Tab-separated table of C-alpha atoms and ligand atoms in Angstrom:
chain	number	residue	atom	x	y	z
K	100	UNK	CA	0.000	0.000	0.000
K	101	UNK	CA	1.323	3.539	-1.063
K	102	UNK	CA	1.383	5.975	1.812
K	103	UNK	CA	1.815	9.661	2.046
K	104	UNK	CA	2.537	10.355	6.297
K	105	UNK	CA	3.860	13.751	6.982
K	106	UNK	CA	7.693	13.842	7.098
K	107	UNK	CA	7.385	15.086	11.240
K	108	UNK	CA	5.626	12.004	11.970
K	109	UNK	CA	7.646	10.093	9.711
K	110	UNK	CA	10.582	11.262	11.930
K	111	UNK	CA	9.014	9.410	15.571
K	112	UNK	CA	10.087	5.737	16.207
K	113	UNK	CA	5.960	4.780	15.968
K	114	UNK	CA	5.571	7.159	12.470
K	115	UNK	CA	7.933	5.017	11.079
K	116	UNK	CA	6.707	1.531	12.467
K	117	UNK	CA	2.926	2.416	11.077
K	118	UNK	CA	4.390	3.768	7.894
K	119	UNK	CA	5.950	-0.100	7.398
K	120	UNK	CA	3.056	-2.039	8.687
K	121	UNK	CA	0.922	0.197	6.855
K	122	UNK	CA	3.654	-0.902	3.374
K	123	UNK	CA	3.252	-4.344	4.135
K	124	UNK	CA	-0.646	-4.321	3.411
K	125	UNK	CA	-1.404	-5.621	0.113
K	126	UNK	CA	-4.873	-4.797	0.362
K	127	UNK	CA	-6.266	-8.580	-0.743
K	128	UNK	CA	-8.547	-8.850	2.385
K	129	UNK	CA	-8.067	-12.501	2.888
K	130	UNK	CA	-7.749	-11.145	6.516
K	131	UNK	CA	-11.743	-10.342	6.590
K	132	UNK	CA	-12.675	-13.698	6.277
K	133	UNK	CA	-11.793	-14.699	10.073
K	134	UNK	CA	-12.606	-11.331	11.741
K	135	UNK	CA	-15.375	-11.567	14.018
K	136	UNK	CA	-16.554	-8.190	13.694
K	137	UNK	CA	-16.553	-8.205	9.792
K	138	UNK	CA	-18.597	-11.825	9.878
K	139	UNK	CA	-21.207	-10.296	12.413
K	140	UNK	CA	-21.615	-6.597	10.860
K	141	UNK	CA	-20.890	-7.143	6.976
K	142	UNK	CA	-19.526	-3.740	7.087
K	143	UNK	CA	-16.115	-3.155	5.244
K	144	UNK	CA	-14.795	-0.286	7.575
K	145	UNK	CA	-15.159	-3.173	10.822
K	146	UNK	CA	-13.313	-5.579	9.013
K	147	UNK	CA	-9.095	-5.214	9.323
K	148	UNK	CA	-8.460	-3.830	5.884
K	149	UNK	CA	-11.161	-1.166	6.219
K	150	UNK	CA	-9.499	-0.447	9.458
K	151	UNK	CA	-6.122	-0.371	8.257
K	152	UNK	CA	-6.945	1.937	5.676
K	153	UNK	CA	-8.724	3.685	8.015
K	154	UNK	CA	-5.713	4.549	10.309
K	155	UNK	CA	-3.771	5.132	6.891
K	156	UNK	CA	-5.855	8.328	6.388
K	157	UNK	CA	-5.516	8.708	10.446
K	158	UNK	CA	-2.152	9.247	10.225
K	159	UNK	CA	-2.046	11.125	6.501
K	160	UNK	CA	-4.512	14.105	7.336
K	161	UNK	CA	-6.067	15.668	10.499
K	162	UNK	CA	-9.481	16.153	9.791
K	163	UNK	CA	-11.673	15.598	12.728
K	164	UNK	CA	-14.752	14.453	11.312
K	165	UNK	CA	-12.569	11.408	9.752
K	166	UNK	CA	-11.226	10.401	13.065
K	167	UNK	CA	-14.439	10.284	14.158
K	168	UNK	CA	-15.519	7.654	11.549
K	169	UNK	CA	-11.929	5.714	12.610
K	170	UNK	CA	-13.039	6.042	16.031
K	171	UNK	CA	-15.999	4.356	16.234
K	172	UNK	CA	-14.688	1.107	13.940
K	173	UNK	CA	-11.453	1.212	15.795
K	174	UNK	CA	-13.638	0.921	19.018
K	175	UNK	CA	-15.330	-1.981	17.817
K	176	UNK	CA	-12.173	-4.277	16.986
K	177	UNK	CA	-11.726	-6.589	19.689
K	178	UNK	CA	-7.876	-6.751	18.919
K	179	UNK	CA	-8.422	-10.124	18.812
K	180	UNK	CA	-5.564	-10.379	16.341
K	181	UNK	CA	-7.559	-13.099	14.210
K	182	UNK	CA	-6.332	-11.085	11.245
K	183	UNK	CA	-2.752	-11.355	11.749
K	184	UNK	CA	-3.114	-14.715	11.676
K	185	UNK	CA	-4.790	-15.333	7.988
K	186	UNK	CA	-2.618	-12.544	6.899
K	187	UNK	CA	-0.292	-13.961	3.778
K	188	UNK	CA	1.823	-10.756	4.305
K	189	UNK	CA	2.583	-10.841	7.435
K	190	UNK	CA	0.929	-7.101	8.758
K	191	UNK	CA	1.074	-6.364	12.317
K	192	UNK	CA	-1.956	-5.224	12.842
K	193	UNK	CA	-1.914	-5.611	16.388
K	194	UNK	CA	0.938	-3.107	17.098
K	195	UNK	CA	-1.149	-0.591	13.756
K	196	UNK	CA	-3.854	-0.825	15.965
K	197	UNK	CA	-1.796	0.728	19.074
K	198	UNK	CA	-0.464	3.437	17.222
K	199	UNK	CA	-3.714	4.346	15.581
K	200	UNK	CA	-5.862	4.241	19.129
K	201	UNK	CA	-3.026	6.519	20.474
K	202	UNK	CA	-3.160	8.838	18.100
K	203	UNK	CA	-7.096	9.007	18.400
K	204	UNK	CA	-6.850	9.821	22.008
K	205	UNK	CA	-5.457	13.651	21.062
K	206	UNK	CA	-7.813	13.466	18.370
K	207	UNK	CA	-11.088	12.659	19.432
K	208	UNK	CA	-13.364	13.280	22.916
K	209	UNK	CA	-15.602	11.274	24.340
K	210	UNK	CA	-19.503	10.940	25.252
K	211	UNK	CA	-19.917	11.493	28.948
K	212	UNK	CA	-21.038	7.912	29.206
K	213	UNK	CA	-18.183	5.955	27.530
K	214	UNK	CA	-15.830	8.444	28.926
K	215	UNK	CA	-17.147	7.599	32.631
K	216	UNK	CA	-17.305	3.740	31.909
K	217	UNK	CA	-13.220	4.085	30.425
K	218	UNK	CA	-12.157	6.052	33.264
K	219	UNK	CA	-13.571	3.817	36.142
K	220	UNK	CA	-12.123	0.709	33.682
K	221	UNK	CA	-8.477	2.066	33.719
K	222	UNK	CA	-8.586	3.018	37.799
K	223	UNK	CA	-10.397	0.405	39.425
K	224	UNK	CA	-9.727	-2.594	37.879
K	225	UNK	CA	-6.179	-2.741	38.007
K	226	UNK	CA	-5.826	-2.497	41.375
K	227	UNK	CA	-7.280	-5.065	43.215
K	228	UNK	CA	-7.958	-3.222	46.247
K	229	UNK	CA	-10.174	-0.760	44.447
K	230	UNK	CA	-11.591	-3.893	42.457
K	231	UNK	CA	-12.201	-5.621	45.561
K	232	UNK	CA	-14.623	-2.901	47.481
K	233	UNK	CA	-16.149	-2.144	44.067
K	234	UNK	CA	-17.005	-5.650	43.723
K	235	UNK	CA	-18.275	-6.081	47.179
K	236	UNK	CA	-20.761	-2.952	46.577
K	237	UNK	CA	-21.689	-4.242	43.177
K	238	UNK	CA	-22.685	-7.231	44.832
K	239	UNK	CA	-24.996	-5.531	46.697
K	240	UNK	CA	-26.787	-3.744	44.127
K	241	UNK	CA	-26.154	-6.505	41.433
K	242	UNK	CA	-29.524	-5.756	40.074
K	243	UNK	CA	-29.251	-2.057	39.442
K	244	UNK	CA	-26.141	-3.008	37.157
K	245	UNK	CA	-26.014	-3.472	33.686
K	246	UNK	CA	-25.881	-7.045	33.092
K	247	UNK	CA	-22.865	-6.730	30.989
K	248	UNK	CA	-20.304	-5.190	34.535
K	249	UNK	CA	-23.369	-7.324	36.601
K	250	UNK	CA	-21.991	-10.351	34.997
K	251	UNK	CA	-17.851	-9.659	35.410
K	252	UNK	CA	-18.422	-9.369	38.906
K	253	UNK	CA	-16.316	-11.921	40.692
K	254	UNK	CA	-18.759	-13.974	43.390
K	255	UNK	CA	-18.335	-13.555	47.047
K	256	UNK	CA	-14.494	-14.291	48.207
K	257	UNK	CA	-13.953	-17.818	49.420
K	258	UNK	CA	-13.601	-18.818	52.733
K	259	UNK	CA	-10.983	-21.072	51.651
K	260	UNK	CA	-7.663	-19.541	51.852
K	261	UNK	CA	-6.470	-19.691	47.717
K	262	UNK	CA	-3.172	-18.322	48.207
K	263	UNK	CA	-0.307	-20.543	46.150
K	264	UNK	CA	1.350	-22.545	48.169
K	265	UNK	CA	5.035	-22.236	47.205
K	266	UNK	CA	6.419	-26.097	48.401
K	267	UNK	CA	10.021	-26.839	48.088
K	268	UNK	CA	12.586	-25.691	48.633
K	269	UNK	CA	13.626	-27.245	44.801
K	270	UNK	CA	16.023	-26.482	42.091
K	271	UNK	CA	13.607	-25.657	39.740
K	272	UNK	CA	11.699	-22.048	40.893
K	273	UNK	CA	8.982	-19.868	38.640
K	274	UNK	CA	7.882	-16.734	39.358
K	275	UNK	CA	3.929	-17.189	39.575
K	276	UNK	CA	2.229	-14.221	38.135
K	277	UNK	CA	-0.764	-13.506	40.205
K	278	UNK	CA	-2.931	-10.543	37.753
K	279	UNK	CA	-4.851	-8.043	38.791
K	280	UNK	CA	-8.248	-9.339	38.177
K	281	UNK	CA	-7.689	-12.826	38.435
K	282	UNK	CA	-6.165	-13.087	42.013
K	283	UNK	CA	-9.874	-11.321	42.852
K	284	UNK	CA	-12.189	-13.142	39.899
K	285	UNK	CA	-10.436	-16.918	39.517
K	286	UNK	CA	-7.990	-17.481	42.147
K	287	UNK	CA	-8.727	-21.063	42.358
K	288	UNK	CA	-6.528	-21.050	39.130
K	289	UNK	CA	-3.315	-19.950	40.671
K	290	UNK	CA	-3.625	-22.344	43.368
K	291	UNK	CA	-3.890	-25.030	41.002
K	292	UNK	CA	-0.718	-24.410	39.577
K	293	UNK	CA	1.198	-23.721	42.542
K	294	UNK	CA	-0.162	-27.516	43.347
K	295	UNK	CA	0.901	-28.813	39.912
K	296	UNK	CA	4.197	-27.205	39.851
K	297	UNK	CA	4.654	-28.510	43.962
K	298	UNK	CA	3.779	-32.235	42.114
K	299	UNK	CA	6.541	-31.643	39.234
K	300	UNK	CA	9.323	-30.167	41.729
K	301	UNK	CA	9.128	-26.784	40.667
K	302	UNK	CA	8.863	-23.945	43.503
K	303	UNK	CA	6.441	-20.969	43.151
K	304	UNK	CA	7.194	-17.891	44.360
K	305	UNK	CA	5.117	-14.708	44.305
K	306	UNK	CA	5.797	-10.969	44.929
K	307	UNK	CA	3.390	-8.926	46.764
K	308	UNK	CA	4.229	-5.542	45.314
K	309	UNK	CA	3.349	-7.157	41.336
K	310	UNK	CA	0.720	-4.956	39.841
K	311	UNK	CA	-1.217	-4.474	36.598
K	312	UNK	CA	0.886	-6.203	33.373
K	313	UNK	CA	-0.069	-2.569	31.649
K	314	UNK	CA	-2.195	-4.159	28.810
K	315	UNK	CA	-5.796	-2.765	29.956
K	316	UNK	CA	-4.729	0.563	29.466
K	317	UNK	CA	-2.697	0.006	26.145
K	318	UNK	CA	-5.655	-1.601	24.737
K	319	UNK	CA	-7.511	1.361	25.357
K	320	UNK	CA	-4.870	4.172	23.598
K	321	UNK	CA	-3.707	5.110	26.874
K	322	UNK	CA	-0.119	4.630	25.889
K	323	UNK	CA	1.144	6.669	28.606
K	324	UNK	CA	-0.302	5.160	31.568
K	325	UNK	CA	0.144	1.610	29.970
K	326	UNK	CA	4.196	2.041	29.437
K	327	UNK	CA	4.162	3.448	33.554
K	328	UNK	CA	2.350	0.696	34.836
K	329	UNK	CA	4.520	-1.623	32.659
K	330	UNK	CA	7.985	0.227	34.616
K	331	UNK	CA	6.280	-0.409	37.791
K	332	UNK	CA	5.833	-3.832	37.793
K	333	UNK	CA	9.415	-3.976	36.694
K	334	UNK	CA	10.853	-2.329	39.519
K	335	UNK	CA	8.726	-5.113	41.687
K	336	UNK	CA	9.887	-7.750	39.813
K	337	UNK	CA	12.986	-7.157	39.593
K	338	UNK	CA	14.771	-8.531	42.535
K	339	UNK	CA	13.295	-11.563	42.233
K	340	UNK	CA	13.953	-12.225	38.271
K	341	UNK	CA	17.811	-13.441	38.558
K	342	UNK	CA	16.341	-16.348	41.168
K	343	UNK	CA	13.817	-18.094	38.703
K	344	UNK	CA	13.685	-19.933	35.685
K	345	UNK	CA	11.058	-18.387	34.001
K	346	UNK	CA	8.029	-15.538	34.810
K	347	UNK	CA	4.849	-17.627	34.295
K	348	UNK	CA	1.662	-16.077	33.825
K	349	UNK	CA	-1.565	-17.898	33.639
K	350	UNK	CA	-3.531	-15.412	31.993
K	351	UNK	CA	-3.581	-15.370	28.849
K	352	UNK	CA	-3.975	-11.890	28.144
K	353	UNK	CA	-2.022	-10.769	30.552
K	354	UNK	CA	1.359	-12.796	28.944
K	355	UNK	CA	0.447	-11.707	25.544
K	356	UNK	CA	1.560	-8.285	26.970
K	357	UNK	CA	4.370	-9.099	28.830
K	358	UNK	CA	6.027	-11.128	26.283
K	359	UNK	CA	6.119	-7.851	24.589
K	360	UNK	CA	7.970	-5.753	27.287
K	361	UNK	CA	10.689	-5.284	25.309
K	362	UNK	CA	9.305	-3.779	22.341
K	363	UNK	CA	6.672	-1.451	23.943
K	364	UNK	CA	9.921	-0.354	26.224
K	365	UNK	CA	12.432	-0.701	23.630
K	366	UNK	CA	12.635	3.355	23.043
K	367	UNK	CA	13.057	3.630	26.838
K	368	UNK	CA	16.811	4.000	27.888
K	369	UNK	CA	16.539	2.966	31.592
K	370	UNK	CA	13.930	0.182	30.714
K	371	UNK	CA	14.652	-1.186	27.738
K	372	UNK	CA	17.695	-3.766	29.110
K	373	UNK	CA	15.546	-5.311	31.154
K	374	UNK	CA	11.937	-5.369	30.246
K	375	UNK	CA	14.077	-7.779	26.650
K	376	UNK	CA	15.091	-9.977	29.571
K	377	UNK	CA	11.858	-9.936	30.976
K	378	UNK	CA	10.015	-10.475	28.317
K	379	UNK	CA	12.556	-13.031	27.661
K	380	UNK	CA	11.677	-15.201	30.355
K	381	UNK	CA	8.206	-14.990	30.411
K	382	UNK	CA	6.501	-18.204	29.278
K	383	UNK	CA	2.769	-19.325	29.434
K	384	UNK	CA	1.501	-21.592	32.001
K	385	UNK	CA	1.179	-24.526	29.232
K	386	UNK	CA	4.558	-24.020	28.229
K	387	UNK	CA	6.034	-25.198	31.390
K	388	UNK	CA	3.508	-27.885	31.761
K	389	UNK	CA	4.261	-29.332	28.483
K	390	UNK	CA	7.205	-30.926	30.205
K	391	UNK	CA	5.095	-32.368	33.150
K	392	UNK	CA	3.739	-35.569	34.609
K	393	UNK	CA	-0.081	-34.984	34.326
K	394	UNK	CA	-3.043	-37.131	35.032
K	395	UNK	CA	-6.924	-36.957	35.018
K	396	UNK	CA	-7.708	-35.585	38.287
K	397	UNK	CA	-11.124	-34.585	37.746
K	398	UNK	CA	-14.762	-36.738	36.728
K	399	UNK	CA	-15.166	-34.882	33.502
K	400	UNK	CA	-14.686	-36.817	30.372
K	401	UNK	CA	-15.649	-34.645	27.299
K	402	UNK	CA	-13.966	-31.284	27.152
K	403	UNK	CA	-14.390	-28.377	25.128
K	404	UNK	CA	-11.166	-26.336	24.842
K	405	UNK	CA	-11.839	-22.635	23.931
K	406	UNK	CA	-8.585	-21.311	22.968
K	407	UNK	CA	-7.701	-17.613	23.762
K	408	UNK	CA	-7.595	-15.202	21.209
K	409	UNK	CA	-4.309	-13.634	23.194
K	410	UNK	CA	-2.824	-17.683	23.563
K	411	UNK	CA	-3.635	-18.506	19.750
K	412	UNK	CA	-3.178	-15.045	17.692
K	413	UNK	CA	-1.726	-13.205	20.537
K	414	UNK	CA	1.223	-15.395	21.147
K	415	UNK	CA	1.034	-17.981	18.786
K	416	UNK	CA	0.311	-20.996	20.740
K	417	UNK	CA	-1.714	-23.307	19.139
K	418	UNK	CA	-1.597	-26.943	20.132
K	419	UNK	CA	0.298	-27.214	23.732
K	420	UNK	CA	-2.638	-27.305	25.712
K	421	UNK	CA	-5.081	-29.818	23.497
K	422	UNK	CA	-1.788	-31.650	24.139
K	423	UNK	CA	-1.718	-31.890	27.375
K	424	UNK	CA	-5.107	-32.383	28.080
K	425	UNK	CA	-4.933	-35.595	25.605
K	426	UNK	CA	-1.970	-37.176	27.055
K	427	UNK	CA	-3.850	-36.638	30.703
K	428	UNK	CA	-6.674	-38.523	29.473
K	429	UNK	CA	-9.958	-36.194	28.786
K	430	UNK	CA	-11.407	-36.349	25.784
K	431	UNK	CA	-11.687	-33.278	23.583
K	432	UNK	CA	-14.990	-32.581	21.543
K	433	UNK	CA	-14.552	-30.800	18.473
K	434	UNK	CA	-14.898	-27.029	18.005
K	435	UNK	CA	-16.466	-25.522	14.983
K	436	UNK	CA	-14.821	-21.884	14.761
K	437	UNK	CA	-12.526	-21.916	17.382
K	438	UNK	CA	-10.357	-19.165	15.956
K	439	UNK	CA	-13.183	-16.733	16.832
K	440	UNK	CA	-13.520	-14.030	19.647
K	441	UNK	CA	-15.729	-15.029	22.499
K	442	UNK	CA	-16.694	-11.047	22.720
K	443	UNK	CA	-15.019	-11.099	26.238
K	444	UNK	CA	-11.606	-8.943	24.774
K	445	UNK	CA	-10.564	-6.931	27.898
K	446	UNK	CA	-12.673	-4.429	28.482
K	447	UNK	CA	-14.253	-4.911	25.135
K	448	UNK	CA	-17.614	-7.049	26.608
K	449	UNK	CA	-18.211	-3.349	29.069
K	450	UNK	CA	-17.561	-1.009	26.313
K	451	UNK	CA	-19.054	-2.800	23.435
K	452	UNK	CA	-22.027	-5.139	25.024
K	453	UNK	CA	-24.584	-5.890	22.001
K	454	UNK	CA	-21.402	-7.137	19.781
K	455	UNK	CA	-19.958	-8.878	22.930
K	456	UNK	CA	-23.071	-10.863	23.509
K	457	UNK	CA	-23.843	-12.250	20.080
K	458	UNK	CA	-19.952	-13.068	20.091
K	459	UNK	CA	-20.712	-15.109	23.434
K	460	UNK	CA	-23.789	-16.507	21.927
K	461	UNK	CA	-22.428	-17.799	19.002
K	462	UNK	CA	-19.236	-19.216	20.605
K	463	UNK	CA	-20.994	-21.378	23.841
K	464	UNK	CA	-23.082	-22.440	20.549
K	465	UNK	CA	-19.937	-24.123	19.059
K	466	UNK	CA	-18.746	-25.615	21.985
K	467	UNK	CA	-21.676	-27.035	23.534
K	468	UNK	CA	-22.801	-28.495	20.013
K	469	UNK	CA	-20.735	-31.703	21.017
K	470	UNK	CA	-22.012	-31.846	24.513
K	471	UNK	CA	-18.994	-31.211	26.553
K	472	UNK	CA	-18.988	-31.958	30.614
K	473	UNK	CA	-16.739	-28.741	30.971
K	474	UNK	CA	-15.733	-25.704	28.959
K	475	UNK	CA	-12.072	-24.976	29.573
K	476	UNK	CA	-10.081	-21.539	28.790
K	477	UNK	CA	-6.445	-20.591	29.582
K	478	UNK	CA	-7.903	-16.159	30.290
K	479	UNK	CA	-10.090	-15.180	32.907
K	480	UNK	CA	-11.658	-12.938	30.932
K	481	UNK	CA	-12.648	-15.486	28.699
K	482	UNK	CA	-13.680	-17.314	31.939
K	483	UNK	CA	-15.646	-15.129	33.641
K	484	UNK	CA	-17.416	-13.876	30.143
K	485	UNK	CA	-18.225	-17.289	29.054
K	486	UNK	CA	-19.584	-18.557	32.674
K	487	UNK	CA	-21.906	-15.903	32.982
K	488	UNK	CA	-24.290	-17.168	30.384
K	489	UNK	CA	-23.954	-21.111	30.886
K	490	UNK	CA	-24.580	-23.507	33.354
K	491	UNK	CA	-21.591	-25.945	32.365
K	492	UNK	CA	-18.498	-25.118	34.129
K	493	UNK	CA	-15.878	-23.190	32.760
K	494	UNK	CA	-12.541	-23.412	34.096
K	495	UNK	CA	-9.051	-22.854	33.847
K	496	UNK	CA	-7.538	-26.091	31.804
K	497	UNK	CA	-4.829	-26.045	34.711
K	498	UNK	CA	-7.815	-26.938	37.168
K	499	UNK	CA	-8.197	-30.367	35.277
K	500	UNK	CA	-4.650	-31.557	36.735
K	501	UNK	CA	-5.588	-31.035	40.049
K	502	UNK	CA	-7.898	-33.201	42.469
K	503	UNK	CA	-11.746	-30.834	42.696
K	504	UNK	CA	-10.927	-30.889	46.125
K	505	UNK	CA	-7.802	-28.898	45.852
Z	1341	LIG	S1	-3.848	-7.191	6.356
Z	1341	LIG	FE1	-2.991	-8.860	5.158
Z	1341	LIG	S2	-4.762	-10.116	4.571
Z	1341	LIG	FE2	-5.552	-8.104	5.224
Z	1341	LIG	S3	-5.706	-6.872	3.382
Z	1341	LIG	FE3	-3.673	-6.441	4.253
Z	1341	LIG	S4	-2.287	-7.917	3.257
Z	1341	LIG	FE4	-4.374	-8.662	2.880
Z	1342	LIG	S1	-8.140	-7.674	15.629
Z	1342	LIG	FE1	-9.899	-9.061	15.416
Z	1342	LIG	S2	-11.706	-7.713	15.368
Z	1342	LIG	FE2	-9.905	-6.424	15.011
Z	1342	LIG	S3	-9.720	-6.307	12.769
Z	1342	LIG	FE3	-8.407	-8.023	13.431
Z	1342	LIG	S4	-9.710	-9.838	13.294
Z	1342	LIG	FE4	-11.075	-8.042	13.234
């Protein structure tokens, strides 16, 4: 694709990144055939090459009633990254996407209403704290909520204590990513692991000051605030990192963002060294267990495996999990279009709820068709998302590995 940015932006480390991504679109639109939005709407401008061209003429002119019109289809993207994936050229959407929802943000306001729901997105739910006496109001009022933030709500705090239990001492030690959300919404999931790694010789260690991976804000062209919150958890992490093997998170979408530390800090000279050996070391949960013992530990049979969008297009892992599931035993039902969004994307299933639900609809459609026992995920926003509108369990595929009891 020919492009015409003005030499000033040209001259910035991101002009220049867009301008290449941008270079690299051929403009075939193979890429509209798996996105979600496209298949649901039909409309060229919420598929990725309408959007691509879209943040072309972003980035070309400043005319305000065009960013506008880029607004509202970049809102509605899910940044699922499907695209990337069917791409034949290779674009990098993904990191287009970034640059173009940055550059909105000086471009564009904001209706009250989406404005308020943003703002109380970006400072509540990354710190658990806040999350945690939101949540116990919300409970309260559950009914005055709108289903879609009535439904994310994580249910009353067990009385069980769920913190991972570290074991050892052994050789072998991880550093066992707690999240922001999940330690609140699923933290049944951690404690799983901590169990499986304990059974495998592995330690799991945990540091209290850990905080928000950055990706909630980045996803929502705050650029700024995602690249602090990314140097903060740094400086927590960092006097544990030389002690473990690997950083495991068992979020999905939270590793799809730190595995990419050390580009989003590459242009920062006191960062940059270290968030590349951060990002380094940081593995998903299935690619440790990969090399585990691992046995059926739970009465479910038939599982349905919905894959991530952030573990299959995010960070390319396609296949580990299915894997280990097999070789423990459970049987896995097929899938029709399981390289589709859920509609649970972040924040996406607040901000954009009528798109997020007949995403949800049509995905516990596919993988009940087969009649599962269980729905299993490797995000707990996928979790939490999917739960709310079925009665079959949905779980962490971790969870399987481990007695019910545990
Ligand atoms: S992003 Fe890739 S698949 Fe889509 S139009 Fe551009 S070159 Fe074609
Ligand atoms: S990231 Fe997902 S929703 Fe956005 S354009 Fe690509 S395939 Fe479509």
């Amino acid at each position: 694709m020919q492009t015409r940015l003005p030499e000033t932006l040209l001259a910035t480390p991101e002009g220049k990144r867009a301008d290449d991504i941008l270079r690299s679109c051929v403009h075939c639109g193979f890429c509209n055939a798996t996105c979600p939005t496209y298949q649901v709407l039909g409309d060229e401008l919420d598929g990725p090459r309408g959007r691509i061209y879209l943040i072309k003429e972003l980035l070309e002119t400043d005319d305000r009633q065009q960013a506008k019109i880029a607004q509202t289809h970049l809102d509605r993207c899910l940044t699922c990254r499907a695209c990337e994936t069917t791409c034949p050229s290779g674009v990098q959407y993904g990191e287009l996407l970034e640059i173009g929802r940055s550059v909105l943000k000086s471009r564009t306001t904001r209706g009250w209403r989406d404005a308020l729901s943003r703002r109380w997105l970006t400072r509540v739910l990354p710190y658990p704290q806040k999350f945690a006496r939101w949540a116990a109001a919300g409970r309260l009022v559950k009914w005055l909520l709108p289903r879609q933030i009535a439904g994310q709500l994580p249910r009353k705090v067990e009385h069980r204590d769920r913190t991972p239990v570290a074991g050892g001492p052994y050789t072998r030690k991880i550093l066992l990513l707690q999240g922001c959300v999940q330690r609140l919404a699923t933290p049944a999931v951690n404690a799983a692991v901590a169990q499986l790694c304990n059974a495998n010789e592995v330690e799991t260690m945990t540091v209290d000051g850990e905080g928000c991976c950055g990706g909630l804000h980045l996803h929502l062209g705050e650029d700024v605030e995602a690249l602090d919150a990314m140097r903060r958890n740094l400086d927590a992490l960092q006097p544990i990192l030389d002690e473990v093997e690997y950083v495991v998170s068992t979020a999905s979408g939270c590793g799809v963002t730190l595995k990419d530390y050390g580009r989003l800090l590459a242009h920062d000279p006191k960062y940059s060294a270290l968030a590349a050996e951060f990002a380094g070391k940081t593995i998903d949960i299935a690619e440790l267990v990969g090399g585990f013992n691992v046995a059926r530990k739970q009465n479910f049979q038939r599982i349905a495996w919905h894959a991530p969008c952030t573990l299959q297009h995010g960070q390319k892992l396609t296949g580990p999990v299915e894997q280990i599931l097999e070789r423990a035993g459970y049987e896995l039902v097929a899938v029709n279009d399981g390289h589709l969004c859920c509609g649970s994307a972040g924040t996406y299933s607040v901000l954009q709820p009528d798109l997020a639900d007949q995403l949800r609809t049509n995905k516990l459609a596919n993988l009940t068709a087969c009649d599962p026992d269980v729905i299993v995920t490797a995000n707990v926003g996928c979790q939490t998302h999917l739960q709310a509108e079925t009665d079959l369990p949905v779980l962490h595929w971790a969870q399987l590995l481990v007695s019910a009891d545990a």
